């Protein structure tokens, strides 16, 4: 079940391109324009260095969040009946997977409402992140990514429920790392102005296919959970 969820997490990141570009694309583009003059001997290489550094920090923050959530879930499971706990978490993960698929297919955007959960955290981190601008070094880009990885995002929070269901720090980290890697094509295209990929994943047909694949993952997850009741 966990390997299946890792695949789903990667697909969420990959096909959530429109949301990713809206949330982080502007920042990635700004970073690519704020290179120190010494990197401009090769503009493309300079941009890629900063974009890689930023995204490395961002994906690390997702991975740490997955490990924290998955590890915490594992500890909590010792306080409850393990079978009932895992069953309820798998049902939650399946429901959130379906909701995320419907969001990507642009059928229902309710999953975005969970972004409200992280607004208080961002009230603390946001001012810190803003102090890093303009980005003038690769270290700054990495730290910016590390902080911006905690920006309230419905897709991130939805995928974190799968880390809860994983009931393991290691598996939770793997799920969130897969999600982060899935977002790379969209944000790399935003950074280097290569919009072919972004245009592809934003097509209605691609969104629908991707969304329904995730809905299928969610139904499969629910089926496994419900089958355990018998």
PDB file of C-alpha atoms in Angstrom:
ATOM      1  CA  UNK A   1       0.000   0.000   0.000  1.00  0.00           C
ATOM      2  CA  UNK A   2       2.824   2.405   0.843  1.00  0.00           C
ATOM      3  CA  UNK A   3       4.634   1.908  -2.495  1.00  0.00           C
ATOM      4  CA  UNK A   4       1.325   2.647  -4.236  1.00  0.00           C
ATOM      5  CA  UNK A   5       1.003   5.828  -2.186  1.00  0.00           C
ATOM      6  CA  UNK A   6       4.540   6.929  -3.105  1.00  0.00           C
ATOM      7  CA  UNK A   7       3.527   6.652  -6.773  1.00  0.00           C
ATOM      8  CA  UNK A   8       0.406   8.686  -6.054  1.00  0.00           C
ATOM      9  CA  UNK A   9       2.421  11.326  -4.184  1.00  0.00           C
ATOM     10  CA  UNK A  10       4.772  11.721  -7.154  1.00  0.00           C
ATOM     11  CA  UNK A  11       1.785  12.057  -9.490  1.00  0.00           C
ATOM     12  CA  UNK A  12       0.204  14.721  -7.262  1.00  0.00           C
ATOM     13  CA  UNK A  13       3.381  16.783  -7.472  1.00  0.00           C
ATOM     14  CA  UNK A  14       3.784  16.190 -11.199  1.00  0.00           C
ATOM     15  CA  UNK A  15       0.239  16.990 -12.224  1.00  0.00           C
ATOM     16  CA  UNK A  16      -0.402  19.721  -9.683  1.00  0.00           C
ATOM     17  CA  UNK A  17       1.678  21.990 -11.925  1.00  0.00           C
ATOM     18  CA  UNK A  18      -0.872  24.796 -12.144  1.00  0.00           C
ATOM     19  CA  UNK A  19      -1.120  25.074  -8.374  1.00  0.00           C
ATOM     20  CA  UNK A  20       2.669  24.770  -7.939  1.00  0.00           C
ATOM     21  CA  UNK A  21       3.395  27.524 -10.445  1.00  0.00           C
ATOM     22  CA  UNK A  22       0.799  29.735  -8.799  1.00  0.00           C
ATOM     23  CA  UNK A  23       2.259  29.184  -5.321  1.00  0.00           C
ATOM     24  CA  UNK A  24       6.010  29.116  -6.028  1.00  0.00           C
ATOM     25  CA  UNK A  25       6.564  29.871  -9.699  1.00  0.00           C
ATOM     26  CA  UNK A  26       6.849  33.614  -9.177  1.00  0.00           C
ATOM     27  CA  UNK A  27       9.448  33.141  -6.459  1.00  0.00           C
ATOM     28  CA  UNK A  28      11.490  30.713  -8.563  1.00  0.00           C
ATOM     29  CA  UNK A  29      11.368  33.159 -11.459  1.00  0.00           C
ATOM     30  CA  UNK A  30      12.461  35.991  -9.165  1.00  0.00           C
ATOM     31  CA  UNK A  31      15.367  33.913  -7.841  1.00  0.00           C
ATOM     32  CA  UNK A  32      16.525  33.207 -11.388  1.00  0.00           C
ATOM     33  CA  UNK A  33      16.604  36.972 -12.043  1.00  0.00           C
ATOM     34  CA  UNK A  34      18.483  37.803  -8.837  1.00  0.00           C
ATOM     35  CA  UNK A  35      21.755  36.048  -9.591  1.00  0.00           C
ATOM     36  CA  UNK A  36      24.961  37.717  -8.455  1.00  0.00           C
ATOM     37  CA  UNK A  37      26.825  39.244 -11.384  1.00  0.00           C
ATOM     38  CA  UNK A  38      29.683  36.715 -11.135  1.00  0.00           C
ATOM     39  CA  UNK A  39      27.370  33.900 -12.282  1.00  0.00           C
ATOM     40  CA  UNK A  40      26.316  35.665 -15.450  1.00  0.00           C
ATOM     41  CA  UNK A  41      29.194  34.338 -17.561  1.00  0.00           C
ATOM     42  CA  UNK A  42      26.776  31.530 -18.377  1.00  0.00           C
ATOM     43  CA  UNK A  43      23.269  32.743 -17.658  1.00  0.00           C
ATOM     44  CA  UNK A  44      21.545  29.369 -18.070  1.00  0.00           C
ATOM     45  CA  UNK A  45      24.006  27.571 -15.780  1.00  0.00           C
ATOM     46  CA  UNK A  46      23.703  30.382 -13.234  1.00  0.00           C
ATOM     47  CA  UNK A  47      19.922  30.153 -13.218  1.00  0.00           C
ATOM     48  CA  UNK A  48      19.954  26.391 -12.877  1.00  0.00           C
ATOM     49  CA  UNK A  49      22.330  26.557  -9.920  1.00  0.00           C
ATOM     50  CA  UNK A  50      20.012  28.862  -8.019  1.00  0.00           C
ATOM     51  CA  UNK A  51      16.870  26.940  -8.981  1.00  0.00           C
ATOM     52  CA  UNK A  52      18.463  23.617  -7.960  1.00  0.00           C
ATOM     53  CA  UNK A  53      19.570  25.097  -4.644  1.00  0.00           C
ATOM     54  CA  UNK A  54      16.122  26.539  -3.919  1.00  0.00           C
ATOM     55  CA  UNK A  55      14.327  23.314  -4.820  1.00  0.00           C
ATOM     56  CA  UNK A  56      16.762  21.197  -2.811  1.00  0.00           C
ATOM     57  CA  UNK A  57      15.802  23.205   0.269  1.00  0.00           C
ATOM     58  CA  UNK A  58      12.103  22.994  -0.569  1.00  0.00           C
ATOM     59  CA  UNK A  59      12.120  19.226  -1.070  1.00  0.00           C
ATOM     60  CA  UNK A  60      14.147  18.770   2.110  1.00  0.00           C
ATOM     61  CA  UNK A  61      11.463  20.654   4.042  1.00  0.00           C
ATOM     62  CA  UNK A  62       8.773  18.348   2.597  1.00  0.00           C
ATOM     63  CA  UNK A  63      10.865  15.301   3.493  1.00  0.00           C
ATOM     64  CA  UNK A  64      11.393  16.522   7.054  1.00  0.00           C
ATOM     65  CA  UNK A  65       7.662  17.226   7.395  1.00  0.00           C
ATOM     66  CA  UNK A  66       6.862  13.731   6.154  1.00  0.00           C
ATOM     67  CA  UNK A  67       9.308  12.179   8.616  1.00  0.00           C
ATOM     68  CA  UNK A  68       7.903  14.284  11.469  1.00  0.00           C
ATOM     69  CA  UNK A  69       4.278  13.487  10.649  1.00  0.00           C
ATOM     70  CA  UNK A  70       4.915   9.813   9.943  1.00  0.00           C
ATOM     71  CA  UNK A  71       7.022   9.417  13.086  1.00  0.00           C
ATOM     72  CA  UNK A  72       4.466  11.206  15.244  1.00  0.00           C
ATOM     73  CA  UNK A  73       1.720   8.983  13.847  1.00  0.00           C
ATOM     74  CA  UNK A  74       3.778   5.931  14.734  1.00  0.00           C
ATOM     75  CA  UNK A  75       4.124   7.132  18.316  1.00  0.00           C
ATOM     76  CA  UNK A  76       0.413   7.935  18.581  1.00  0.00           C
ATOM     77  CA  UNK A  77      -0.500   4.515  17.268  1.00  0.00           C
ATOM     78  CA  UNK A  78       0.942   3.009  20.452  1.00  0.00           C
ATOM     79  CA  UNK A  79      -1.761   4.831  22.433  1.00  0.00           C
ATOM     80  CA  UNK A  80      -4.659   3.330  20.478  1.00  0.00           C
ATOM     81  CA  UNK A  81      -5.677  -0.006  19.049  1.00  0.00           C
ATOM     82  CA  UNK A  82      -3.197  -0.372  16.188  1.00  0.00           C
ATOM     83  CA  UNK A  83      -5.647  -2.036  13.788  1.00  0.00           C
ATOM     84  CA  UNK A  84      -8.346   0.592  14.308  1.00  0.00           C
ATOM     85  CA  UNK A  85      -5.805   3.423  14.095  1.00  0.00           C
ATOM     86  CA  UNK A  86      -4.257   2.219  10.834  1.00  0.00           C
ATOM     87  CA  UNK A  87      -7.696   1.560   9.367  1.00  0.00           C
ATOM     88  CA  UNK A  88      -8.892   5.089  10.138  1.00  0.00           C
ATOM     89  CA  UNK A  89      -5.675   6.621   8.753  1.00  0.00           C
ATOM     90  CA  UNK A  90      -5.950   4.640   5.528  1.00  0.00           C
ATOM     91  CA  UNK A  91      -9.543   5.753   5.105  1.00  0.00           C
ATOM     92  CA  UNK A  92      -8.449   9.367   5.636  1.00  0.00           C
ATOM     93  CA  UNK A  93      -5.617   8.952   3.130  1.00  0.00           C
ATOM     94  CA  UNK A  94      -7.997   7.443   0.569  1.00  0.00           C
ATOM     95  CA  UNK A  95     -10.531  10.242   0.984  1.00  0.00           C
ATOM     96  CA  UNK A  96      -7.827  12.915   0.655  1.00  0.00           C
ATOM     97  CA  UNK A  97      -6.412  11.168  -2.399  1.00  0.00           C
ATOM     98  CA  UNK A  98      -9.840  11.274  -4.044  1.00  0.00           C
ATOM     99  CA  UNK A  99     -10.279  14.939  -3.075  1.00  0.00           C
ATOM    100  CA  UNK A 100      -6.861  15.772  -4.528  1.00  0.00           C
ATOM    101  CA  UNK A 101      -7.695  13.971  -7.762  1.00  0.00           C
ATOM    102  CA  UNK A 102     -10.929  15.929  -8.073  1.00  0.00           C
ATOM    103  CA  UNK A 103      -8.979  19.139  -7.486  1.00  0.00           C
ATOM    104  CA  UNK A 104      -6.399  18.363 -10.179  1.00  0.00           C
ATOM    105  CA  UNK A 105      -9.218  17.463 -12.569  1.00  0.00           C
ATOM    106  CA  UNK A 106     -10.804  20.828 -11.688  1.00  0.00           C
ATOM    107  CA  UNK A 107     -14.031  19.171 -10.584  1.00  0.00           C
ATOM    108  CA  UNK A 108     -13.946  20.191  -6.915  1.00  0.00           C
ATOM    109  CA  UNK A 109     -11.477  22.493  -5.143  1.00  0.00           C
ATOM    110  CA  UNK A 110     -12.414  21.711  -1.549  1.00  0.00           C
ATOM    111  CA  UNK A 111      -8.958  20.347  -0.765  1.00  0.00           C
ATOM    112  CA  UNK A 112      -7.525  23.875  -1.018  1.00  0.00           C
ATOM    113  CA  UNK A 113      -9.533  24.814   2.079  1.00  0.00           C
ATOM    114  CA  UNK A 114      -7.038  22.895   4.225  1.00  0.00           C
ATOM    115  CA  UNK A 115      -4.479  25.619   3.428  1.00  0.00           C
ATOM    116  CA  UNK A 116      -6.091  27.584   6.238  1.00  0.00           C
ATOM    117  CA  UNK A 117      -4.497  25.137   8.685  1.00  0.00           C
ATOM    118  CA  UNK A 118      -1.025  26.489   7.973  1.00  0.00           C
ATOM    119  CA  UNK A 119      -1.703  30.209   7.950  1.00  0.00           C
ATOM    120  CA  UNK A 120      -0.638  30.731  11.562  1.00  0.00           C
ATOM    121  CA  UNK A 121       2.645  28.946  10.944  1.00  0.00           C
ATOM    122  CA  UNK A 122       3.262  31.089   7.867  1.00  0.00           C
ATOM    123  CA  UNK A 123       2.574  34.251   9.865  1.00  0.00           C
ATOM    124  CA  UNK A 124       5.752  33.382  11.751  1.00  0.00           C
ATOM    125  CA  UNK A 125       7.848  32.052   8.861  1.00  0.00           C
ATOM    126  CA  UNK A 126       6.695  34.514   6.180  1.00  0.00           C
ATOM    127  CA  UNK A 127       8.555  37.563   7.535  1.00  0.00           C
ATOM    128  CA  UNK A 128      11.707  35.452   7.966  1.00  0.00           C
ATOM    129  CA  UNK A 129      11.457  34.255   4.369  1.00  0.00           C
ATOM    130  CA  UNK A 130      10.960  37.789   3.072  1.00  0.00           C
ATOM    131  CA  UNK A 131      14.184  38.922   4.751  1.00  0.00           C
ATOM    132  CA  UNK A 132      16.098  36.567   2.462  1.00  0.00           C
ATOM    133  CA  UNK A 133      15.061  38.561  -0.608  1.00  0.00           C
ATOM    134  CA  UNK A 134      16.711  39.455  -2.867  1.00  0.00           C
ATOM    135  CA  UNK A 135      18.543  36.139  -3.205  1.00  0.00           C
ATOM    136  CA  UNK A 136      22.264  36.773  -3.648  1.00  0.00           C
ATOM    137  CA  UNK A 137      23.892  33.397  -2.945  1.00  0.00           C
ATOM    138  CA  UNK A 138      23.245  29.693  -3.383  1.00  0.00           C
ATOM    139  CA  UNK A 139      23.077  29.333   0.400  1.00  0.00           C
ATOM    140  CA  UNK A 140      20.349  31.965   0.555  1.00  0.00           C
ATOM    141  CA  UNK A 141      18.453  30.165  -2.212  1.00  0.00           C
ATOM    142  CA  UNK A 142      18.665  26.880  -0.280  1.00  0.00           C
ATOM    143  CA  UNK A 143      17.458  28.464   2.972  1.00  0.00           C
ATOM    144  CA  UNK A 144      14.660  30.237   1.091  1.00  0.00           C
ATOM    145  CA  UNK A 145      13.516  26.896  -0.310  1.00  0.00           C
ATOM    146  CA  UNK A 146      13.729  25.331   3.134  1.00  0.00           C
ATOM    147  CA  UNK A 147      11.418  28.013   4.541  1.00  0.00           C
ATOM    148  CA  UNK A 148       9.076  28.345   1.554  1.00  0.00           C
ATOM    149  CA  UNK A 149       8.506  24.602   1.735  1.00  0.00           C
ATOM    150  CA  UNK A 150       6.245  25.373   4.715  1.00  0.00           C
ATOM    151  CA  UNK A 151       4.067  27.758   2.695  1.00  0.00           C
ATOM    152  CA  UNK A 152       0.400  26.749   3.225  1.00  0.00           C
ATOM    153  CA  UNK A 153      -0.487  24.457   0.329  1.00  0.00           C
ATOM    154  CA  UNK A 154      -3.535  22.230  -0.009  1.00  0.00           C
ATOM    155  CA  UNK A 155      -1.662  19.668  -2.124  1.00  0.00           C
ATOM    156  CA  UNK A 156       1.135  19.405   0.443  1.00  0.00           C
ATOM    157  CA  UNK A 157      -1.278  18.998   3.342  1.00  0.00           C
ATOM    158  CA  UNK A 158      -3.306  16.426   1.440  1.00  0.00           C
ATOM    159  CA  UNK A 159      -0.196  14.372   0.723  1.00  0.00           C
ATOM    160  CA  UNK A 160       0.864  14.668   4.363  1.00  0.00           C
ATOM    161  CA  UNK A 161      -2.224  12.658   5.315  1.00  0.00           C
ATOM    162  CA  UNK A 162      -0.663   9.780   3.389  1.00  0.00           C
ATOM    163  CA  UNK A 163       2.460  10.196   5.520  1.00  0.00           C
ATOM    164  CA  UNK A 164       0.193   9.842   8.564  1.00  0.00           C
ATOM    165  CA  UNK A 165      -1.282   6.650   7.135  1.00  0.00           C
ATOM    166  CA  UNK A 166       2.243   5.339   6.483  1.00  0.00           C
ATOM    167  CA  UNK A 167       2.705   5.193  10.275  1.00  0.00           C
ATOM    168  CA  UNK A 168       6.485   5.441   9.834  1.00  0.00           C
ATOM    169  CA  UNK A 169       8.994   8.298   9.791  1.00  0.00           C
ATOM    170  CA  UNK A 170      10.947   6.650   6.978  1.00  0.00           C
ATOM    171  CA  UNK A 171       7.934   5.983   4.781  1.00  0.00           C
ATOM    172  CA  UNK A 172       6.474   9.407   5.545  1.00  0.00           C
ATOM    173  CA  UNK A 173       9.728  11.016   4.431  1.00  0.00           C
ATOM    174  CA  UNK A 174       9.735   8.902   1.260  1.00  0.00           C
ATOM    175  CA  UNK A 175       6.179   9.893   0.374  1.00  0.00           C
ATOM    176  CA  UNK A 176       6.872  13.608   0.769  1.00  0.00           C
ATOM    177  CA  UNK A 177      10.201  13.377  -1.057  1.00  0.00           C
ATOM    178  CA  UNK A 178       8.356  11.723  -3.969  1.00  0.00           C
ATOM    179  CA  UNK A 179       5.812  14.554  -3.930  1.00  0.00           C
ATOM    180  CA  UNK A 180       8.595  17.155  -3.974  1.00  0.00           C
ATOM    181  CA  UNK A 181      10.381  15.449  -6.861  1.00  0.00           C
ATOM    182  CA  UNK A 182       7.117  15.402  -8.777  1.00  0.00           C
ATOM    183  CA  UNK A 183       6.862  19.195  -8.526  1.00  0.00           C
ATOM    184  CA  UNK A 184      10.325  19.765 -10.024  1.00  0.00           C
ATOM    185  CA  UNK A 185       9.397  19.840 -13.732  1.00  0.00           C
ATOM    186  CA  UNK A 186       6.800  22.564 -13.224  1.00  0.00           C
ATOM    187  CA  UNK A 187       9.063  24.756 -11.112  1.00  0.00           C
ATOM    188  CA  UNK A 188      12.104  24.208 -13.307  1.00  0.00           C
ATOM    189  CA  UNK A 189      10.051  25.263 -16.300  1.00  0.00           C
ATOM    190  CA  UNK A 190       8.928  28.359 -14.393  1.00  0.00           C
ATOM    191  CA  UNK A 191      12.516  29.200 -13.559  1.00  0.00           C
ATOM    192  CA  UNK A 192      14.060  28.813 -17.002  1.00  0.00           C
ATOM    193  CA  UNK A 193      10.995  30.033 -18.944  1.00  0.00           C
ATOM    194  CA  UNK A 194      10.591  26.676 -20.737  1.00  0.00           C
ATOM    195  CA  UNK A 195       6.795  26.520 -20.657  1.00  0.00           C
ATOM    196  CA  UNK A 196       6.272  23.427 -22.816  1.00  0.00           C
ATOM    197  CA  UNK A 197       5.812  21.116 -19.833  1.00  0.00           C
ATOM    198  CA  UNK A 198       3.583  23.544 -17.965  1.00  0.00           C
ATOM    199  CA  UNK A 199       1.366  23.971 -21.022  1.00  0.00           C
ATOM    200  CA  UNK A 200       1.138  20.197 -21.411  1.00  0.00           C
ATOM    201  CA  UNK A 201       0.049  19.401 -17.847  1.00  0.00           C
ATOM    202  CA  UNK A 202      -2.439  22.277 -17.852  1.00  0.00           C
ATOM    203  CA  UNK A 203      -4.368  20.803 -20.776  1.00  0.00           C
ATOM    204  CA  UNK A 204      -7.887  19.792 -19.790  1.00  0.00           C
ATOM    205  CA  UNK A 205      -7.417  16.240 -21.048  1.00  0.00           C
ATOM    206  CA  UNK A 206      -4.165  15.731 -19.119  1.00  0.00           C
ATOM    207  CA  UNK A 207      -5.650  17.199 -15.941  1.00  0.00           C
ATOM    208  CA  UNK A 208      -8.692  14.953 -16.221  1.00  0.00           C
ATOM    209  CA  UNK A 209      -6.645  11.792 -16.829  1.00  0.00           C
ATOM    210  CA  UNK A 210      -4.256  12.613 -13.980  1.00  0.00           C
ATOM    211  CA  UNK A 211      -7.066  13.536 -11.628  1.00  0.00           C
ATOM    212  CA  UNK A 212      -9.002  10.344 -12.285  1.00  0.00           C
ATOM    213  CA  UNK A 213      -5.841   8.268 -11.854  1.00  0.00           C
ATOM    214  CA  UNK A 214      -5.546   9.735  -8.370  1.00  0.00           C
ATOM    215  CA  UNK A 215      -9.221   9.111  -7.720  1.00  0.00           C
ATOM    216  CA  UNK A 216      -8.524   5.515  -8.720  1.00  0.00           C
ATOM    217  CA  UNK A 217      -5.607   5.373  -6.251  1.00  0.00           C
ATOM    218  CA  UNK A 218      -7.918   6.732  -3.565  1.00  0.00           C
ATOM    219  CA  UNK A 219     -10.650   4.202  -4.294  1.00  0.00           C
ATOM    220  CA  UNK A 220      -8.076   1.404  -4.228  1.00  0.00           C
ATOM    221  CA  UNK A 221      -6.811   2.640  -0.848  1.00  0.00           C
ATOM    222  CA  UNK A 222     -10.360   2.752   0.522  1.00  0.00           C
ATOM    223  CA  UNK A 223     -11.048  -0.724  -0.855  1.00  0.00           C
ATOM    224  CA  UNK A 224      -8.017  -2.124   1.000  1.00  0.00           C
ATOM    225  CA  UNK A 225      -9.128  -0.421   4.209  1.00  0.00           C
ATOM    226  CA  UNK A 226     -12.749  -1.573   3.939  1.00  0.00           C
ATOM    227  CA  UNK A 227     -11.685  -5.111   3.034  1.00  0.00           C
ATOM    228  CA  UNK A 228      -9.936  -5.300   6.402  1.00  0.00           C
ATOM    229  CA  UNK A 229     -13.300  -4.893   8.112  1.00  0.00           C
ATOM    230  CA  UNK A 230     -14.493  -8.219   6.744  1.00  0.00           C
TER     231      UNK A 230
END
